[in-house]
PDB file of C-alpha atoms in Angstrom:
ATOM      1  CA  MET Q   1     -97.691  38.564  65.986  1.00 42.00           C
ATOM      2  CA  GLU Q   2     -95.821  41.876  65.156  1.00 45.00           C
ATOM      3  CA  ARG Q   3     -92.343  40.170  65.770  1.00 42.00           C
ATOM      4  CA  PRO Q   4     -91.921  38.132  62.336  1.00 47.00           C
ATOM      5  CA  LEU Q   5     -92.937  41.529  60.525  1.00 44.00           C
ATOM      6  CA  SER Q   6     -90.070  43.434  62.299  1.00 47.00           C
ATOM      7  CA  VAL Q   7     -87.380  40.667  61.574  1.00 45.00           C
ATOM      8  CA  GLU Q   8     -88.388  40.849  57.740  1.00 55.00           C
ATOM      9  CA  VAL Q   9     -87.978  44.715  57.776  1.00 54.00           C
ATOM     10  CA  GLY Q  10     -84.973  44.739  60.073  1.00 61.00           C
ATOM     11  CA  MET Q  11     -83.174  42.396  57.361  1.00 66.00           C
ATOM     12  CA  LEU Q  12     -84.221  44.435  54.498  1.00 63.00           C
ATOM     13  CA  PRO Q  13     -81.090  46.898  54.588  1.00 66.00           C
ATOM     14  CA  ALA Q  14     -78.975  43.851  54.651  1.00 68.00           C
ATOM     15  CA  VAL Q  15     -80.258  42.129  51.613  1.00 61.00           C
ATOM     16  CA  ILE Q  16     -80.261  45.396  49.485  1.00 72.00           C
ATOM     17  CA  ALA Q  17     -76.285  45.770  50.159  1.00 71.00           C
ATOM     18  CA  LEU Q  18     -75.801  42.047  49.683  1.00 71.00           C
ATOM     19  CA  LEU Q  19     -77.909  42.636  46.034  1.00 72.00           C
ATOM     20  CA  ALA Q  20     -75.854  45.750  45.366  1.00 71.00           C
ATOM     21  CA  LEU Q  21     -72.540  44.109  46.349  1.00 73.00           C
ATOM     22  CA  ILE Q  22     -73.487  41.095  43.670  1.00 78.00           C
ATOM     23  CA  LEU Q  23     -74.322  43.354  41.184  1.00 74.00           C
ATOM     24  CA  VAL Q  24     -70.873  45.381  41.489  1.00 70.00           C
ATOM     25  CA  ALA Q  25     -69.068  41.956  41.423  1.00 73.00           C
ATOM     26  CA  LEU Q  26     -70.949  41.168  37.994  1.00 75.00           C
ATOM     27  CA  VAL Q  27     -70.255  44.632  36.385  1.00 68.00           C
ATOM     28  CA  VAL Q  28     -66.586  44.139  37.222  1.00 67.00           C
ATOM     29  CA  LEU Q  29     -66.654  40.601  35.681  1.00 71.00           C
ATOM     30  CA  ILE Q  30     -68.192  41.527  32.652  1.00 75.00           C
ATOM     31  CA  VAL Q  31     -65.537  44.482  32.194  1.00 66.00           C
ATOM     32  CA  VAL Q  32     -62.661  41.961  33.012  1.00 62.00           C
ATOM     33  CA  LEU Q  33     -63.850  39.500  30.335  1.00 67.00           C
ATOM     34  CA  LEU Q  34     -64.605  42.121  27.743  1.00 67.00           C
ATOM     35  CA  ARG Q  35     -61.062  43.310  28.148  1.00 67.00           C
ATOM     36  CA  ARG Q  36     -59.613  39.885  27.902  1.00 63.00           C
ATOM     37  CA  ARG Q  37     -61.745  39.344  24.560  1.00 56.00           C
ATOM     38  CA  PRO Q  38     -59.109  39.095  21.721  1.00 51.00           C
ATOM     39  CA  ASN Q  39     -59.806  41.777  18.949  1.00 54.00           C
ATOM     40  CA  ALA Q  40     -60.752  40.115  15.473  1.00 47.00           C
ATOM     41  CA  ALA Q  41     -59.541  42.803  13.720  1.00 52.00           C
ATOM     42  CA  GLN Q  42     -56.124  42.464  15.318  1.00 58.00           C
ATOM     43  CA  THR Q  43     -55.973  38.715  14.825  1.00 61.00           C
ATOM     44  CA  PRO Q  44     -53.176  38.001  12.445  1.00 60.00           C
ATOM     45  CA  PRO Q  45     -54.115  36.079   8.975  1.00 66.00           C
ATOM     46  CA  ALA Q  46     -53.166  32.326   8.847  1.00 62.00           C
ATOM     47  CA  PRO Q  47     -50.056  32.070   6.713  1.00 57.00           C
ATOM     48  CA  THR Q  48     -50.664  31.105   3.083  1.00 55.00           C
ATOM     49  CA  PRO Q  49     -49.233  27.509   2.376  1.00 52.00           C
ATOM     50  CA  VAL Q  50     -46.152  27.816  -0.225  1.00 43.00           C
ATOM     51  CA  ASP Q  51     -44.422  25.504  -2.362  1.00 42.00           C
ATOM     52  CA  PRO Q  52     -41.279  24.847  -0.172  1.00 38.00           C
ATOM     53  CA  PHE Q  53     -39.346  23.939  -3.656  1.00 38.00           C
ATOM     54  CA  ALA Q  54     -40.608  26.961  -5.672  1.00 45.00           C
ATOM     55  CA  SER Q  55     -37.769  28.611  -7.458  1.00 44.00           C
ATOM     56  CA  VAL Q  56     -39.709  32.005  -7.805  1.00 45.00           C
ATOM     57  CA  GLY Q  57     -37.272  33.687  -5.423  1.00 44.00           C
ATOM     58  CA  GLU Q  58     -34.917  33.857  -8.390  1.00 49.00           C
ATOM     59  CA  VAL Q  59     -36.504  37.133  -9.227  1.00 57.00           C
ATOM     60  CA  ALA Q  60     -38.396  40.293  -7.257  1.00 76.00           C
ATOM     61  CA  GLY Q  61     -41.541  40.091  -9.049  1.00 84.00           C
ATOM     62  CA  ASP Q  62     -43.526  37.230 -10.702  1.00 88.00           C
ATOM     63  CA  PRO Q  63     -41.879  36.507 -14.164  1.00 92.00           C
ATOM     64  CA  ARG Q  64     -44.883  34.313 -14.973  1.00 92.00           C
ATOM     65  CA  ALA Q  65     -47.191  37.416 -15.013  1.00 93.00           C
ATOM     66  CA  LEU Q  66     -44.781  39.433 -17.409  1.00 95.00           C
ATOM     67  CA  LYS Q  67     -46.487  41.313 -20.205  1.00 95.00           C
ATOM     68  CA  ALA Q  68     -46.273  44.291 -22.735  1.00 94.00           C
ATOM     69  CA  GLY Q  69     -45.666  47.564 -20.838  1.00 93.00           C
ATOM     70  CA  ASP Q  70     -43.749  46.167 -17.735  1.00 95.00           C
ATOM     71  CA  LEU Q  71     -40.262  47.096 -16.936  1.00 94.00           C
ATOM     72  CA  VAL Q  72     -37.466  44.716 -16.153  1.00 93.00           C
ATOM     73  CA  GLU Q  73     -34.291  45.721 -14.420  1.00 93.00           C
ATOM     74  CA  TYR Q  74     -31.388  43.255 -15.050  1.00 91.00           C
ATOM     75  CA  LEU Q  75     -27.791  43.573 -13.655  1.00 87.00           C
ATOM     76  CA  GLY Q  76     -28.682  47.269 -13.112  1.00 86.00           C
ATOM     77  CA  VAL Q  77     -30.077  48.131 -16.636  1.00 89.00           C
ATOM     78  CA  ARG Q  78     -33.659  48.644 -17.401  1.00 91.00           C
ATOM     79  CA  TYR Q  79     -35.644  47.319 -20.056  1.00 94.00           C
ATOM     80  CA  PHE Q  80     -39.201  47.703 -21.405  1.00 94.00           C
ATOM     81  CA  VAL Q  81     -41.241  44.638 -22.402  1.00 96.00           C
ATOM     82  CA  ARG Q  82     -42.375  45.432 -25.703  1.00 95.00           C
ATOM     83  CA  GLY Q  83     -44.281  42.230 -26.728  1.00 96.00           C
ATOM     84  CA  SER Q  84     -44.736  38.508 -25.825  1.00 97.00           C
ATOM     85  CA  VAL Q  85     -44.857  35.391 -27.549  1.00 98.00           C
ATOM     86  CA  ARG Q  86     -47.169  32.725 -25.715  1.00 98.00           C
ATOM     87  CA  LEU Q  87     -46.135  29.122 -26.921  1.00 98.00           C
ATOM     88  CA  ARG Q  88     -47.932  25.912 -26.660  1.00 98.00           C
ATOM     89  CA  GLU Q  89     -46.863  22.275 -27.451  1.00 97.00           C
ATOM     90  CA  GLY Q  90     -49.648  19.918 -26.746  1.00 94.00           C
ATOM     91  CA  GLY Q  91     -50.352  20.485 -23.044  1.00 92.00           C
ATOM     92  CA  TYR Q  92     -47.003  22.436 -22.276  1.00 94.00           C
ATOM     93  CA  THR Q  93     -46.733  26.290 -22.376  1.00 96.00           C
ATOM     94  CA  TRP Q  94     -43.819  28.852 -21.913  1.00 97.00           C
ATOM     95  CA  SER Q  95     -43.456  32.634 -22.757  1.00 98.00           C
ATOM     96  CA  GLU Q  96     -40.867  34.775 -24.470  1.00 98.00           C
ATOM     97  CA  HIS Q  97     -40.765  38.487 -23.974  1.00 97.00           C
ATOM     98  CA  LEU Q  98     -39.054  40.905 -26.289  1.00 96.00           C
ATOM     99  CA  LEU Q  99     -37.198  43.584 -24.546  1.00 95.00           C
ATOM    100  CA  ASP Q 100     -36.478  47.133 -25.827  1.00 89.00           C
ATOM    101  CA  ALA Q 101     -32.558  47.299 -25.860  1.00 63.00           C
ATOM    102  CA  ASP Q 102     -32.396  50.409 -27.989  1.00 48.00           C
ATOM    103  CA  GLY Q 103     -32.004  52.784 -24.958  1.00 53.00           C
ATOM    104  CA  ALA Q 104     -29.840  50.363 -22.725  1.00 47.00           C
ATOM    105  CA  ASP Q 105     -27.048  52.197 -21.188  1.00 46.00           C
ATOM    106  CA  THR Q 106     -24.395  49.372 -21.192  1.00 42.00           C
ATOM    107  CA  ALA Q 107     -21.514  48.537 -23.296  1.00 36.00           C
ATOM    108  CA  ASP Q 108     -22.354  44.748 -23.725  1.00 42.00           C
ATOM    109  CA  THR Q 109     -25.686  45.534 -25.444  1.00 45.00           C
ATOM    110  CA  VAL Q 110     -25.511  47.043 -29.312  1.00 46.00           C
ATOM    111  CA  ALA Q 111     -28.223  49.272 -30.502  1.00 52.00           C
ATOM    112  CA  GLY Q 112     -30.591  47.084 -32.501  1.00 62.00           C
ATOM    113  CA  THR Q 113     -29.549  43.776 -30.829  1.00 74.00           C
ATOM    114  CA  LYS Q 114     -32.764  41.774 -29.955  1.00 86.00           C
ATOM    115  CA  VAL Q 115     -32.957  40.779 -26.136  1.00 93.00           C
ATOM    116  CA  TRP Q 116     -35.359  38.468 -24.953  1.00 95.00           C
ATOM    117  CA  VAL Q 117     -36.288  36.716 -21.656  1.00 97.00           C
ATOM    118  CA  SER Q 118     -38.108  33.099 -21.412  1.00 97.00           C
ATOM    119  CA  VAL Q 119     -40.265  32.084 -18.501  1.00 96.00           C
ATOM    120  CA  GLU Q 120     -41.310  28.309 -18.212  1.00 95.00           C
ATOM    121  CA  GLU Q 121     -42.014  25.740 -15.593  1.00 91.00           C
ATOM    122  CA  ASP Q 122     -40.799  22.194 -16.205  1.00 82.00           C
ATOM    123  CA  PRO Q 123     -42.084  21.769 -13.476  1.00 84.00           C
ATOM    124  CA  ASP Q 124     -39.481  24.100 -11.543  1.00 89.00           C
ATOM    125  CA  LEU Q 125     -39.622  27.687 -12.779  1.00 91.00           C
ATOM    126  CA  GLU Q 126     -36.890  29.050 -14.966  1.00 93.00           C
ATOM    127  CA  VAL Q 127     -35.932  32.193 -16.401  1.00 95.00           C
ATOM    128  CA  VAL Q 128     -33.441  32.654 -19.223  1.00 97.00           C
ATOM    129  CA  TRP Q 129     -31.825  35.858 -20.609  1.00 96.00           C
ATOM    130  CA  TRP Q 130     -31.427  35.557 -24.617  1.00 96.00           C
ATOM    131  CA  THR Q 131     -29.275  37.635 -26.579  1.00 95.00           C
ATOM    132  CA  GLU Q 132     -29.924  37.410 -30.443  1.00 93.00           C
ATOM    133  CA  ARG Q 133     -26.806  35.941 -32.459  1.00 93.00           C
ATOM    134  CA  ASP Q 134     -25.762  35.745 -35.949  1.00 87.00           C
ATOM    135  CA  ALA Q 135     -26.827  32.282 -37.225  1.00 75.00           C
ATOM    136  CA  ALA Q 136     -24.478  32.216 -40.169  1.00 78.00           C
ATOM    137  CA  GLY Q 137     -22.563  29.186 -40.689  1.00 83.00           C
ATOM    138  CA  LEU Q 138     -24.545  27.564 -37.670  1.00 87.00           C
ATOM    139  CA  THR Q 139     -27.097  24.987 -38.241  1.00 91.00           C
ATOM    140  CA  PRO Q 140     -29.133  22.901 -35.789  1.00 96.00           C
ATOM    141  CA  ASP Q 141     -28.619  19.531 -37.312  1.00 94.00           C
ATOM    142  CA  GLN Q 142     -25.696  18.161 -35.434  1.00 95.00           C
ATOM    143  CA  PRO Q 143     -25.568  16.671 -31.695  1.00 97.00           C
ATOM    144  CA  THR Q 144     -23.212  19.127 -30.419  1.00 96.00           C
ATOM    145  CA  LEU Q 145     -22.320  22.890 -31.612  1.00 95.00           C
ATOM    146  CA  THR Q 146     -19.247  24.919 -30.503  1.00 94.00           C
ATOM    147  CA  LEU Q 147     -19.851  28.686 -30.183  1.00 93.00           C
ATOM    148  CA  ASP Q 148     -17.449  31.102 -28.637  1.00 92.00           C
ATOM    149  CA  GLY Q 149     -15.210  28.132 -27.271  1.00 93.00           C
ATOM    150  CA  VAL Q 150     -18.472  26.701 -25.933  1.00 95.00           C
ATOM    151  CA  GLU Q 151     -19.834  23.275 -26.364  1.00 96.00           C
ATOM    152  CA  TYR Q 152     -23.539  22.807 -26.367  1.00 97.00           C
ATOM    153  CA  ARG Q 153     -25.555  19.566 -26.593  1.00 97.00           C
ATOM    154  CA  ARG Q 154     -28.841  19.316 -28.250  1.00 97.00           C
ATOM    155  CA  ASP Q 155     -31.204  18.671 -25.802  1.00 96.00           C
ATOM    156  CA  GLU Q 156     -35.002  19.519 -27.405  1.00 95.00           C
ATOM    157  CA  HIS Q 157     -36.345  19.700 -30.971  1.00 97.00           C
ATOM    158  CA  GLY Q 158     -40.022  20.379 -31.732  1.00 97.00           C
ATOM    159  CA  THR Q 159     -42.913  22.373 -32.873  1.00 98.00           C
ATOM    160  CA  ALA Q 160     -45.195  24.745 -31.228  1.00 98.00           C
ATOM    161  CA  ASP Q 161     -48.174  26.782 -31.817  1.00 98.00           C
ATOM    162  CA  TYR Q 162     -47.830  30.889 -30.624  1.00 98.00           C
ATOM    163  CA  ARG Q 163     -49.844  33.861 -30.366  1.00 97.00           C
ATOM    164  CA  THR Q 164     -48.367  37.218 -29.605  1.00 97.00           C
ATOM    165  CA  GLU Q 165     -49.253  40.219 -27.746  1.00 97.00           C
ATOM    166  CA  GLY Q 166     -47.812  43.878 -28.040  1.00 96.00           C
ATOM    167  CA  THR Q 167     -44.985  44.362 -30.592  1.00 94.00           C
ATOM    168  CA  THR Q 168     -42.883  41.294 -31.457  1.00 94.00           C
ATOM    169  CA  GLY Q 169     -42.294  41.447 -35.326  1.00 92.00           C
ATOM    170  CA  LEU Q 170     -44.342  38.366 -35.804  1.00 94.00           C
ATOM    171  CA  GLY Q 171     -47.972  37.725 -36.853  1.00 95.00           C
ATOM    172  CA  ASP Q 172     -50.910  37.209 -34.276  1.00 97.00           C
ATOM    173  CA  THR Q 173     -50.748  33.460 -34.643  1.00 97.00           C
ATOM    174  CA  GLY Q 174     -48.599  31.082 -36.106  1.00 97.00           C
ATOM    175  CA  ARG Q 175     -46.346  27.899 -35.623  1.00 98.00           C
ATOM    176  CA  VAL Q 176     -42.489  27.784 -34.876  1.00 98.00           C
ATOM    177  CA  GLU Q 177     -39.770  25.024 -35.037  1.00 98.00           C
ATOM    178  CA  TYR Q 178     -37.237  24.912 -32.159  1.00 98.00           C
ATOM    179  CA  VAL Q 179     -33.960  23.219 -31.366  1.00 98.00           C
ATOM    180  CA  ASP Q 180     -32.600  24.067 -28.041  1.00 98.00           C
ATOM    181  CA  TYR Q 181     -28.920  23.056 -27.013  1.00 98.00           C
ATOM    182  CA  GLU Q 182     -27.810  23.311 -23.583  1.00 97.00           C
ATOM    183  CA  GLY Q 183     -24.037  24.163 -22.197  1.00 97.00           C
ATOM    184  CA  PRO Q 184     -22.384  23.941 -18.889  1.00 96.00           C
ATOM    185  CA  GLY Q 185     -22.902  26.809 -16.362  1.00 93.00           C
ATOM    186  CA  GLY Q 186     -26.366  27.175 -16.982  1.00 92.00           C
ATOM    187  CA  ARG Q 187     -25.850  28.373 -20.567  1.00 96.00           C
ATOM    188  CA  TYR Q 188     -28.162  27.726 -23.517  1.00 97.00           C
ATOM    189  CA  LEU Q 189     -28.379  28.176 -27.416  1.00 97.00           C
ATOM    190  CA  SER Q 190     -31.453  27.934 -29.093  1.00 97.00           C
ATOM    191  CA  PHE Q 191     -32.913  28.154 -32.969  1.00 97.00           C
ATOM    192  CA  GLU Q 192     -36.142  29.194 -33.870  1.00 97.00           C
ATOM    193  CA  ARG Q 193     -37.668  29.597 -37.420  1.00 96.00           C
ATOM    194  CA  PHE Q 194     -41.126  30.938 -37.721  1.00 96.00           C
ATOM    195  CA  GLY Q 195     -43.431  29.776 -40.497  1.00 92.00           C
ATOM    196  CA  GLY Q 196     -40.643  27.710 -42.324  1.00 89.00           C
ATOM    197  CA  GLY Q 197     -38.462  30.730 -42.667  1.00 92.00           C
ATOM    198  CA  ALA Q 198     -34.818  31.040 -41.888  1.00 92.00           C
ATOM    199  CA  TRP Q 199     -33.202  29.880 -38.583  1.00 94.00           C
ATOM    200  CA  GLU Q 200     -32.777  32.707 -35.809  1.00 94.00           C
ATOM    201  CA  ALA Q 201     -30.240  32.014 -33.323  1.00 96.00           C
ATOM    202  CA  GLY Q 202     -29.781  33.294 -29.519  1.00 96.00           C
ATOM    203  CA  THR Q 203     -27.508  32.422 -26.557  1.00 97.00           C
ATOM    204  CA  GLY Q 204     -29.009  32.355 -23.155  1.00 97.00           C
ATOM    205  CA  GLU Q 205     -28.194  32.238 -19.535  1.00 96.00           C
ATOM    206  CA  ARG Q 206     -30.149  31.397 -16.688  1.00 94.00           C
ATOM    207  CA  VAL Q 207     -31.100  34.344 -14.597  1.00 93.00           C
ATOM    208  CA  PRO Q 208     -29.221  34.126 -11.186  1.00 84.00           C
ATOM    209  CA  THR Q 209     -31.001  34.911  -7.863  1.00 75.00           C
ATOM    210  CA  GLY Q 210     -31.611  38.477  -7.138  1.00 77.00           C
ATOM    211  CA  THR Q 211     -30.519  40.006 -10.353  1.00 86.00           C
ATOM    212  CA  MET Q 212     -33.712  40.624 -11.817  1.00 91.00           C
ATOM    213  CA  THR Q 213     -36.549  42.910 -11.025  1.00 93.00           C
ATOM    214  CA  ILE Q 214     -39.929  43.193 -12.287  1.00 93.00           C
ATOM    215  CA  TYR Q 215     -42.039  46.554 -12.418  1.00 93.00           C
ATOM    216  CA  PRO Q 216     -45.792  45.870 -13.448  1.00 91.00           C
ATOM    217  CA  GLY Q 217     -46.786  48.337 -16.216  1.00 85.00           C
ATOM    218  CA  GLY Q 218     -50.236  48.570 -14.797  1.00 68.00           C
TER     219      GLY Q 218
END
């Protein structure tokens, strides 16, 4: 009756060794799995969907967010945004921003001349640089107008409500009548009159790719 007990006692060291081996194997397996587990903090975020046809790349910065106090650099010259005019006609909206050209160091800018930049989406983003022109002798009552040897054809005519921000020389709110002409090569001629006043004219050119940079004013 003593033999079965002696057999079990004799096998005990082997069983202990086997259990120890299994335990070591489990520890090694856990360490390997933990090392192979991806770090959530290092997982790159999913790319944000973008409109492949969007033309925001024409400028550095988002021109739709322009506001008074921002800085605009165009063709190597810097301008401060003095104020903005937000316009609405029905469900369509666009913006015009008055820039401070008095301190611009360029022979092409005359001190006191108003410089504007307009931003609209119809449906693509369009940014146009405007310079005030003398409207004497020009009235937007013809289908075509010629200025500085460039022929412009009337494109749009309408009336919009507006509100202002910052310094624009206009009241807080009001109505403006506009007549837009379009010329070759991304050139524009526009007439505006606020509150039934005199026509104000400006010539514009579409902002080329990479020529305008926006620095938010905070």
